[in-house]
Structure formats: C-alpha cells, structure tokens
Amino acid sequence: MPLADARRRPRGHRPRPRSAPLLAAACALALALAGCTGGGGGAPEAPAPGDGAADIPDFSENRLQPLEGTGEPELPVTVDSVVLDPYRTSDDPLEYERVEVDDVSRILPLTGSLAEIVFTLGLGDNVVGRDVAATFQEAAGLPVISEGHEVSAESVLALEPTVILADTQTGPSEAVEQIQRSGIPVVVVEEAWSIDEMYPRFERVAEALGVPDDGAALSERTRAQMADVREGPIGSGAGDGPLVAFLYLRGTAGVYLLGGEGSGADAVLAEIGARDAGVEMGLTTPFTPITTEALIAAQPDVLLVMTKGLESVGGVDGLVEIPGVAQTPAGAARAVVDFEDGVLLNFGPRTPQVVVALADELAAIQAEGEGR
C-alpha cells in the first residue's frame, strides 16, 4: 500500500474525563469553529481571516463542506500534468506534459484526497467512481475502482470517464499507463505532504476541471480556517504539547515504521503544538524502520497510528506487544490515537477538521492520564 495515500477519518473513542488545559483549548477552538455565514451568488466568496472556520462540520459526521455559489466549468482547458516515471527518485525534478480537458461530465478521481477536492468544489454529482480511501459520506454509493489502493485499469475504463485525476503516488504504473493509452485525458497533480503544499493542489485540480476561481476560493477559505486554528488557544501552545510518535504499521506485511521529518504527521502535529517524536530524535527521512532501542529512547507520551494499521497488529493489545512499545510512557498507559487511513495525511479541504479532532483526542488522553 503506498504510504502517500494512507487516508481516512478517525475512529470513535470512548468518552474520557475532560479536565486538562489542552482539552480546554480544544473545546475553545471547537466553539470558535461553530459560527455560520451565508453564501452569495456568482463565484464563491472566500471568508476573511477570523471567519474562516465558519460552519465547519464536526469531524465525526464524516462529511464535506462544499463551497457555495460555485461556477460552471469553462472548457476546454489545457493544463500541466506530471509525467509519471516509476524510476524517478525524490531527488529528481518533476517533468510535465500538456493535457487538454474538454468534458468534465464524468470525473474519476483515483485517490480519496482528490475525490474530496472535487466534491468540495461542487462537482460531486459528476463523479462516477472512487478509490477505496474516499470514505466520506457523499461518496459512499460510488463504485470502487481500486483494491488496497492499487488502481484497476479495467474498473476505471468500464466507468467511461471523460476525465481522470491522479497524483504522483497513483499506481501501479502499468495500470496508469494502460488508462493513458485509452485516450481519456489523465491529469496528474503533485502530492501534498504539508499544509502549505495542499493549496496549490486545490488550485491545480480546479484548473483542470475548468473552475479556477473556485479553486482559489477553496484555498482562501481553508487558509482562513487554518489561521483560526493557529490563532486560537491550541496553536498558541506550540512546542510544549505532548510528545507523539507516528507509527506506520502493516502487521500482515511485517512493516513497522516510525514517522519523522516529512511524514506528513509532523506537519499536522505542529499545528496543535504537539511534538513529533521522530523529528525530535533527529530523523531526517519521512519513515524509518522501528527499532526497540529507538522507540524506548524516544519515550513518546502518545502513539498516533492509522486504524487499519492498528487492526493489522491486533489492536492496542497487539501494539503493546511490539518490542519497545510497552517500555514507553504511551505503551504503558495504552495512550493510542487511531485515525482512518484516508484522512490523517490527506491534506485536503477537511484538514482543519482533522487538526481540531486530533487536538481533542490528545487532550482527552492527557485528561485521562491526569485523572489516574
């Protein structure tokens, strides 16, 4: 399974005592996010800073927040598309080709993250299928065109899309090449592994679908929402929050990795003032195989994992059996937060919801620890 597309929504947790300062901050931010603004005609109107968090759905609802007043696609458009090269390394520059899109009546996003952007741009009614990671409510009834995050060319072509959206992690490469040979326009955009990288991604998708103004409005709205998060009580505590280790687990394949700089989790944790254990250990690569000694030395307060990864090792009971986990404060306290694979590293329109939800989870764990 590609690491880049490990994305879904958080799994519910049992109620915990709620008395810690971090929890108070999380609750204050949640209240700040509960405002409401009206829509207008024409191109969508992006909220000004301070109003960005208006009308954000609670993350537990597992639904999107479509833009209001979106425009009709203006086609045809010719856009840059990344040339997929299975032999390209992270040090190699991306190469581009020009792709013309003249029909967006049947859109097929090949990742859950891209589907989220398309739906938020108001074009969800045009989407004909989904990747397995598109688990949000609005996409629930669509046929799935992937298995284990590997795209099936046959499933894609059977849906007769008029335009296909992919990113540089979409695979396998043989399937993507088969789809491209069909003659259907395939627009490949860059991945996003940080908050700042997600805004150009919004705009690239919108440009490819003929609604560039809506893409700019989505970027502005999300920037305003993230500004509210940073200016609120959660963001004000940057650097002195709990120490969190992000573990990427696939027990069935024997994959146990510790996230470090560039994993994506480091960017999300930074938004709520939490510290990334891998970064503080000096890891300079996104993912490093876990060693018992390194995990014990890290001494994380909380373990952050993906839901399917947690399930693959037998839940929390199985996780604490991994050598070194039980010898950490997080393992001893069974302080584990799991988020569904299609959301945590999504870096999409729901990222402000993710940040608030993660802050609340960490606050609840802190409160439970203080109550012992």
PDB file of C-alpha atoms in Angstrom, residues 39-150:
ATOM      1  CA  GLY A  39     -23.446  32.156   0.607  1.00  0.00           C
ATOM      2  CA  GLY A  40     -23.583  34.577  -2.277  1.00  0.00           C
ATOM      3  CA  GLY A  41     -24.160  34.474  -5.997  1.00  0.00           C
ATOM      4  CA  GLY A  42     -21.528  34.092  -8.686  1.00  0.00           C
ATOM      5  CA  ALA A  43     -18.049  32.918  -7.768  1.00  0.00           C
ATOM      6  CA  PRO A  44     -17.761  31.696  -4.179  1.00  0.00           C
ATOM      7  CA  GLU A  45     -16.738  34.339  -1.678  1.00  0.00           C
ATOM      8  CA  ALA A  46     -13.820  33.290   0.490  1.00  0.00           C
ATOM      9  CA  PRO A  47     -14.106  34.195   4.174  1.00  0.00           C
ATOM     10  CA  ALA A  48     -11.796  36.805   5.609  1.00  0.00           C
ATOM     11  CA  PRO A  49      -9.262  35.786   8.262  1.00  0.00           C
ATOM     12  CA  GLY A  50     -11.109  35.293  11.516  1.00  0.00           C
ATOM     13  CA  ASP A  51     -14.216  33.996   9.722  1.00  0.00           C
ATOM     14  CA  GLY A  52     -12.509  31.022   8.067  1.00  0.00           C
ATOM     15  CA  ALA A  53     -13.793  28.434  10.488  1.00  0.00           C
ATOM     16  CA  ALA A  54     -17.426  29.257   9.823  1.00  0.00           C
ATOM     17  CA  ASP A  55     -19.854  26.371   9.505  1.00  0.00           C
ATOM     18  CA  ILE A  56     -17.270  23.564   9.585  1.00  0.00           C
ATOM     19  CA  PRO A  57     -18.968  20.194  10.101  1.00  0.00           C
ATOM     20  CA  ASP A  58     -17.951  18.221  13.157  1.00  0.00           C
ATOM     21  CA  PHE A  59     -15.344  15.719  12.044  1.00  0.00           C
ATOM     22  CA  SER A  60     -17.311  12.796  13.451  1.00  0.00           C
ATOM     23  CA  GLU A  61     -20.032  13.479  10.869  1.00  0.00           C
ATOM     24  CA  ASN A  62     -17.672  12.260   8.117  1.00  0.00           C
ATOM     25  CA  ARG A  63     -18.944  14.714   5.540  1.00  0.00           C
ATOM     26  CA  LEU A  64     -17.548  17.521   3.426  1.00  0.00           C
ATOM     27  CA  GLN A  65     -18.172  21.256   3.356  1.00  0.00           C
ATOM     28  CA  PRO A  66     -18.873  22.126  -0.297  1.00  0.00           C
ATOM     29  CA  LEU A  67     -18.231  25.658  -1.483  1.00  0.00           C
ATOM     30  CA  GLU A  68     -21.321  27.772  -2.018  1.00  0.00           C
ATOM     31  CA  GLY A  69     -22.041  29.687  -5.222  1.00  0.00           C
ATOM     32  CA  THR A  70     -19.623  27.740  -7.407  1.00  0.00           C
ATOM     33  CA  GLY A  71     -19.425  28.500 -11.123  1.00  0.00           C
ATOM     34  CA  GLU A  72     -19.973  26.390 -14.221  1.00  0.00           C
ATOM     35  CA  PRO A  73     -16.868  24.788 -15.753  1.00  0.00           C
ATOM     36  CA  GLU A  74     -15.373  26.784 -18.615  1.00  0.00           C
ATOM     37  CA  LEU A  75     -13.971  24.335 -21.139  1.00  0.00           C
ATOM     38  CA  PRO A  76     -11.843  23.318 -22.919  1.00  0.00           C
ATOM     39  CA  VAL A  77      -8.738  23.883 -20.800  1.00  0.00           C
ATOM     40  CA  THR A  78      -5.156  22.787 -21.360  1.00  0.00           C
ATOM     41  CA  VAL A  79      -3.195  22.186 -18.177  1.00  0.00           C
ATOM     42  CA  ASP A  80       0.149  20.870 -16.963  1.00  0.00           C
ATOM     43  CA  SER A  81       0.190  17.215 -15.941  1.00  0.00           C
ATOM     44  CA  VAL A  82       3.060  15.459 -14.200  1.00  0.00           C
ATOM     45  CA  VAL A  83       4.740  12.786 -16.309  1.00  0.00           C
ATOM     46  CA  LEU A  84       4.653   9.602 -14.238  1.00  0.00           C
ATOM     47  CA  ASP A  85       8.045   7.921 -14.090  1.00  0.00           C
ATOM     48  CA  PRO A  86       8.272   4.778 -11.939  1.00  0.00           C
ATOM     49  CA  TYR A  87      12.044   5.195 -11.787  1.00  0.00           C
ATOM     50  CA  ARG A  88      12.018   8.793 -10.556  1.00  0.00           C
ATOM     51  CA  THR A  89      13.565   9.351  -7.131  1.00  0.00           C
ATOM     52  CA  SER A  90      12.689  12.083  -4.649  1.00  0.00           C
ATOM     53  CA  ASP A  91      15.789  13.967  -5.802  1.00  0.00           C
ATOM     54  CA  ASP A  92      14.711  14.063  -9.452  1.00  0.00           C
ATOM     55  CA  PRO A  93      12.727  17.093 -10.667  1.00  0.00           C
ATOM     56  CA  LEU A  94       9.202  16.513 -11.922  1.00  0.00           C
ATOM     57  CA  GLU A  95       8.577  16.669 -15.652  1.00  0.00           C
ATOM     58  CA  TYR A  96       5.313  17.913 -17.161  1.00  0.00           C
ATOM     59  CA  GLU A  97       3.249  17.479 -20.277  1.00  0.00           C
ATOM     60  CA  ARG A  98       0.209  19.379 -21.519  1.00  0.00           C
ATOM     61  CA  VAL A  99      -3.204  17.705 -21.339  1.00  0.00           C
ATOM     62  CA  GLU A 100      -6.446  19.076 -22.783  1.00  0.00           C
ATOM     63  CA  VAL A 101      -9.729  18.584 -20.916  1.00  0.00           C
ATOM     64  CA  ASP A 102     -12.946  19.312 -22.807  1.00  0.00           C
ATOM     65  CA  ASP A 103     -15.571  17.376 -20.825  1.00  0.00           C
ATOM     66  CA  VAL A 104     -15.999  17.065 -17.046  1.00  0.00           C
ATOM     67  CA  SER A 105     -19.403  15.369 -17.096  1.00  0.00           C
ATOM     68  CA  ARG A 106     -17.877  12.080 -15.845  1.00  0.00           C
ATOM     69  CA  ILE A 107     -14.987  12.742 -13.461  1.00  0.00           C
ATOM     70  CA  LEU A 108     -12.977   9.920 -11.919  1.00  0.00           C
ATOM     71  CA  PRO A 109     -10.514  10.841  -9.135  1.00  0.00           C
ATOM     72  CA  LEU A 110      -8.106   7.975  -8.494  1.00  0.00           C
ATOM     73  CA  THR A 111      -7.355   8.901  -4.857  1.00  0.00           C
ATOM     74  CA  GLY A 112      -9.576   9.701  -1.912  1.00  0.00           C
ATOM     75  CA  SER A 113      -7.856  13.038  -1.433  1.00  0.00           C
ATOM     76  CA  LEU A 114      -8.574  14.137  -4.998  1.00  0.00           C
ATOM     77  CA  ALA A 115     -12.193  12.998  -4.669  1.00  0.00           C
ATOM     78  CA  GLU A 116     -12.563  15.161  -1.590  1.00  0.00           C
ATOM     79  CA  ILE A 117     -11.358  18.210  -3.524  1.00  0.00           C
ATOM     80  CA  VAL A 118     -13.699  17.548  -6.464  1.00  0.00           C
ATOM     81  CA  PHE A 119     -16.727  17.168  -4.202  1.00  0.00           C
ATOM     82  CA  THR A 120     -15.815  20.292  -2.230  1.00  0.00           C
ATOM     83  CA  LEU A 121     -15.580  22.249  -5.490  1.00  0.00           C
ATOM     84  CA  GLY A 122     -19.261  21.401  -6.054  1.00  0.00           C
ATOM     85  CA  LEU A 123     -18.681  18.820  -8.797  1.00  0.00           C
ATOM     86  CA  GLY A 124     -19.548  15.711  -6.803  1.00  0.00           C
ATOM     87  CA  ASP A 125     -22.580  14.945  -8.969  1.00  0.00           C
ATOM     88  CA  ASN A 126     -20.174  14.442 -11.897  1.00  0.00           C
ATOM     89  CA  VAL A 127     -18.012  11.853 -10.099  1.00  0.00           C
ATOM     90  CA  VAL A 128     -18.565   8.297 -11.380  1.00  0.00           C
ATOM     91  CA  GLY A 129     -16.315   6.215  -9.104  1.00  0.00           C
ATOM     92  CA  ARG A 130     -13.991   6.330  -6.153  1.00  0.00           C
ATOM     93  CA  ASP A 131     -10.789   4.999  -4.690  1.00  0.00           C
ATOM     94  CA  VAL A 132     -11.155   2.801  -1.612  1.00  0.00           C
ATOM     95  CA  ALA A 133      -9.853   5.709   0.504  1.00  0.00           C
ATOM     96  CA  ALA A 134     -12.783   8.000  -0.405  1.00  0.00           C
ATOM     97  CA  THR A 135     -14.812   7.019   2.647  1.00  0.00           C
ATOM     98  CA  PHE A 136     -16.645  10.285   3.253  1.00  0.00           C
ATOM     99  CA  GLN A 137     -20.430  10.217   3.307  1.00  0.00           C
ATOM    100  CA  GLU A 138     -21.063  11.827  -0.073  1.00  0.00           C
ATOM    101  CA  ALA A 139     -19.033   9.207  -1.966  1.00  0.00           C
ATOM    102  CA  ALA A 140     -20.471   6.165  -0.211  1.00  0.00           C
ATOM    103  CA  GLY A 141     -22.631   4.962  -3.110  1.00  0.00           C
ATOM    104  CA  LEU A 142     -19.987   5.141  -5.832  1.00  0.00           C
ATOM    105  CA  PRO A 143     -18.332   2.049  -7.343  1.00  0.00           C
ATOM    106  CA  VAL A 144     -14.788   1.378  -6.101  1.00  0.00           C
ATOM    107  CA  ILE A 145     -12.028   1.239  -8.717  1.00  0.00           C
ATOM    108  CA  SER A 146      -9.133   0.121  -6.515  1.00  0.00           C
ATOM    109  CA  GLU A 147      -8.122  -2.613  -4.134  1.00  0.00           C
ATOM    110  CA  GLY A 148      -5.583  -1.971  -1.434  1.00  0.00           C
ATOM    111  CA  HIS A 149      -5.006   1.452  -3.054  1.00  0.00           C
ATOM    112  CA  GLU A 150      -3.919  -0.151  -6.339  1.00  0.00           C
TER     113      GLU A 150
END
